[in-house]
Tab-separated table of C-alpha atoms in Angstrom:
chain	number	residue	atom	x	y	z
A	23	MET	CA	93.218	88.020	122.633
A	24	ASP	CA	92.575	89.467	126.061
A	25	ASP	CA	95.203	88.641	128.656
A	26	ALA	CA	96.132	89.776	132.122
A	27	ALA	CA	99.150	91.638	130.841
A	28	GLY	CA	97.190	93.346	128.011
A	29	ASP	CA	96.469	92.137	124.498
A	30	VAL	CA	98.806	89.256	123.481
A	31	VAL	CA	99.193	88.013	119.928
A	32	ARG	CA	99.717	84.270	119.912
A	33	ILE	CA	101.562	82.936	116.834
A	34	VAL	CA	102.512	79.781	115.283
A	35	VAL	CA	105.522	79.852	112.971
A	36	THR	CA	105.979	77.319	110.007
A	37	GLY	CA	109.464	76.891	108.513
A	38	ALA	CA	110.799	77.642	111.976
A	39	GLY	CA	114.216	76.073	111.104
A	40	GLY	CA	114.756	78.531	108.133
A	41	ARG	CA	116.478	81.861	108.116
A	42	MET	CA	113.024	83.822	108.185
A	43	GLY	CA	111.444	81.451	110.590
A	44	ARG	CA	114.288	81.878	112.962
A	45	GLU	CA	114.016	85.670	112.533
A	46	VAL	CA	110.296	85.767	113.077
A	47	ILE	CA	110.654	83.818	116.327
A	48	ALA	CA	113.541	85.986	117.608
A	49	ALA	CA	111.711	89.009	116.793
A	50	ALA	CA	108.604	87.716	118.577
A	51	GLU	CA	110.486	86.686	121.602
A	52	ALA	CA	111.761	90.171	121.767
A	53	ARG	CA	108.393	91.727	122.044
A	54	GLU	CA	106.428	91.819	125.263
A	55	ARG	CA	102.894	91.121	123.754
A	56	VAL	CA	103.922	88.516	121.199
A	57	GLU	CA	103.909	84.780	122.299
A	58	VAL	CA	105.108	81.857	120.108
A	59	VAL	CA	102.606	79.076	121.068
A	60	ALA	CA	103.954	76.654	118.222
A	61	ALA	CA	106.879	76.308	115.862
A	62	VAL	CA	107.066	73.699	113.140
A	63	ASN	CA	109.570	72.525	110.496
A	64	ARG	CA	109.580	69.853	107.816
A	65	SER	CA	112.931	68.555	108.997
A	66	ALA	CA	114.268	68.167	112.597
A	67	THR	CA	115.523	71.277	114.001
A	68	ASP	CA	117.067	72.292	117.299
A	69	PRO	CA	115.101	74.835	119.345
A	70	VAL	CA	115.011	78.412	118.058
A	71	SER	CA	115.378	81.242	120.724
A	72	GLY	CA	114.363	78.778	123.436
A	73	ILE	CA	111.248	77.620	121.353
A	74	GLU	CA	110.885	73.778	120.678
A	75	VAL	CA	110.335	73.177	117.094
A	76	ALA	CA	108.075	70.259	116.246
A	77	ASN	CA	107.623	68.266	112.910
A	78	ALA	CA	105.324	69.981	110.563
A	79	ASP	CA	103.104	66.988	110.545
A	80	ARG	CA	101.912	68.020	114.010
A	81	LEU	CA	100.659	71.487	113.044
A	82	GLY	CA	96.930	70.635	113.347
A	83	GLU	CA	97.308	69.275	116.823
A	84	LEU	CA	99.467	72.293	117.896
A	85	VAL	CA	97.145	74.841	116.406
A	86	ASP	CA	94.213	73.197	118.453
A	87	ALA	CA	96.510	73.021	121.452
A	88	GLY	CA	97.944	76.536	121.291
A	89	ARG	CA	94.911	78.411	119.935
A	90	PRO	CA	97.256	80.877	117.961
A	91	ASP	CA	95.766	84.047	116.425
A	92	VAL	CA	97.950	83.974	113.478
A	93	LEU	CA	100.106	81.563	111.465
A	94	VAL	CA	103.242	83.132	110.161
A	95	ASP	CA	104.884	81.307	107.075
A	96	PHE	CA	108.036	81.661	105.422
A	97	THR	CA	108.389	78.172	103.635
A	98	GLY	CA	107.748	76.968	100.095
A	99	PRO	CA	104.683	77.350	97.970
A	100	GLU	CA	103.169	73.843	98.502
A	101	SER	CA	103.704	73.865	102.140
A	102	ALA	CA	102.540	77.516	102.626
A	103	VAL	CA	99.129	76.675	100.869
A	104	SER	CA	98.801	73.432	103.088
A	105	TYR	CA	99.622	75.406	106.186
A	106	ALA	CA	97.216	78.219	105.194
A	107	GLU	CA	94.394	75.572	104.767
A	108	THR	CA	95.163	74.120	108.183
A	109	ALA	CA	94.995	77.663	109.698
A	110	ALA	CA	91.815	78.448	107.891
A	111	ASN	CA	90.179	75.197	109.114
A	112	ALA	CA	91.046	76.591	112.771
A	113	GLY	CA	89.728	79.961	112.046
A	114	ILE	CA	93.386	81.454	112.288
A	115	ALA	CA	94.693	84.390	110.146
A	116	VAL	CA	97.638	83.752	107.778
A	117	VAL	CA	100.612	85.842	107.034
A	118	THR	CA	103.015	84.470	104.446
A	119	GLY	CA	106.143	85.805	102.899
A	120	THR	CA	106.490	82.610	100.787
A	121	THR	CA	106.789	83.257	97.095
A	122	GLY	CA	106.745	81.204	93.861
A	123	PHE	CA	103.124	80.219	93.916
A	124	ASP	CA	101.684	78.878	90.738
A	125	GLU	CA	98.054	79.760	89.581
A	126	ALA	CA	96.722	76.832	91.344
A	127	GLY	CA	98.445	77.786	94.701
A	128	ILE	CA	97.112	81.366	94.336
A	129	ALA	CA	93.620	80.123	93.794
A	130	ARG	CA	93.849	77.981	96.944
A	131	LEU	CA	95.195	81.040	98.958
A	132	ARG	CA	92.083	83.013	97.611
A	133	SER	CA	89.912	80.293	98.817
A	134	VAL	CA	91.596	80.536	102.207
A	135	SER	CA	91.022	84.331	102.331
A	136	GLU	CA	87.313	83.709	102.044
A	137	SER	CA	87.229	82.430	105.629
A	138	VAL	CA	90.262	83.949	107.425
A	139	PRO	CA	92.392	87.035	106.785
A	140	VAL	CA	95.408	86.497	104.532
A	141	LEU	CA	98.273	88.754	104.176
A	142	LYS	CA	100.575	87.596	101.290
A	143	ALA	CA	103.537	89.712	100.416
A	144	ALA	CA	106.781	89.160	98.436
A	145	ASN	CA	108.808	91.341	100.776
A	146	PHE	CA	108.019	92.768	104.188
A	147	ALA	CA	110.873	95.330	104.166
A	148	ARG	CA	109.817	98.938	104.591
A	149	GLY	CA	112.463	99.921	102.181
A	150	VAL	CA	111.003	97.626	99.317
A	151	ALA	CA	107.663	99.284	99.959
A	152	ALA	CA	109.392	102.648	99.431
A	153	LEU	CA	111.063	101.283	96.322
A	154	ARG	CA	107.955	100.008	94.799
A	155	ARG	CA	106.185	103.502	95.253
A	156	ALA	CA	109.511	105.065	93.671
A	157	VAL	CA	109.549	102.495	90.648
A	158	ARG	CA	105.836	103.314	89.930
A	159	GLU	CA	106.390	107.061	89.909
A	160	ALA	CA	109.716	106.777	87.872
A	161	VAL	CA	108.102	104.505	85.153
A	162	ALA	CA	105.120	106.678	84.834
A	163	ALA	CA	107.393	109.725	84.362
A	164	VAL	CA	109.250	108.249	81.393
A	165	PRO	CA	106.639	106.638	78.898
A	166	GLY	CA	108.040	104.842	76.090
A	167	TYR	CA	111.364	104.078	77.803
A	168	ASP	CA	112.610	100.416	78.053
A	169	VAL	CA	112.576	99.011	81.568
A	170	GLU	CA	115.170	96.554	82.909
A	171	LEU	CA	115.249	95.102	86.209
A	172	THR	CA	118.518	93.425	87.410
A	173	GLU	CA	118.748	91.556	91.007
A	174	THR	CA	121.531	90.031	92.749
A	175	HIS	CA	121.195	87.645	95.589
A	176	HIS	CA	123.298	85.246	97.696
A	177	ASN	CA	123.856	81.859	96.209
A	178	GLY	CA	121.289	80.143	98.563
A	179	LYS	CA	118.421	82.205	97.128
A	180	ARG	CA	115.800	79.601	96.181
A	181	ASP	CA	113.773	81.554	93.680
A	182	ALA	CA	114.966	83.450	90.524
A	183	PRO	CA	113.638	85.805	89.727
A	184	SER	CA	112.658	86.645	93.433
A	185	GLY	CA	109.094	87.300	94.490
A	186	THR	CA	110.310	90.907	95.135
A	187	ALA	CA	111.579	91.197	91.529
A	188	LYS	CA	108.428	89.811	90.126
A	189	THR	CA	106.327	92.385	92.514
A	190	LEU	CA	108.454	95.057	91.127
A	191	LEU	CA	107.783	94.130	87.540
A	192	ASP	CA	104.021	93.973	88.377
A	193	ASP	CA	104.183	97.456	89.574
A	194	VAL	CA	106.020	98.495	86.343
A	195	GLU	CA	103.211	96.703	84.274
A	196	SER	CA	100.522	98.390	86.415
A	197	VAL	CA	101.863	101.686	85.207
A	198	ARG	CA	102.982	100.776	81.630
A	199	GLU	CA	100.533	98.814	79.652
A	200	ASP	CA	102.717	98.819	76.665
A	201	LEU	CA	105.075	96.401	78.107
A	202	ASP	CA	104.087	93.070	76.839
A	203	ARG	CA	106.911	90.578	77.689
A	204	ARG	CA	109.253	89.634	80.412
A	205	VAL	CA	112.786	88.083	79.642
A	206	HIS	CA	114.641	86.578	82.455
A	207	GLY	CA	118.386	86.173	82.420
A	208	ARG	CA	118.480	83.643	85.169
A	209	ALA	CA	115.830	81.055	86.312
A	210	GLY	CA	116.084	78.506	89.146
């Protein structure tokens, strides 16, 4: 990562045509020491913040050519695992905000993490990190109380309950062992 202008983090973005992929590229382009060396999407996409977006089938060759330090992924569970495996084969760290992994997908990500660093988070917002701490403290302070989590999203939200909601429920269950079931009012 040594560069004449200082340390430059070289990234490849998967799901570049999606809302979060576009945000990642725009944020990277706004930073001096971050360079987007490749961006891919499963379907044809116009350039994003001046960065050409290639078909996802070309990820392997683009990784070889661009030699990124990290792959940043906000796609779907199956794609995310496949992209992470491609990154691991090239010795590249993985950051994913993808949610909805099944047990097999989680197992494959764990396997990837044996060879390269993997950061998987349901939500990267600082406010959500603070909320998670507050939820754990609140639940611990009221043993025996029922816990209900209600979430609202835009109509384009792909997973319900969301990865953030599931993570909050995991936090609740980490504090309260007496909670033995989850009931969902909306799925899909």
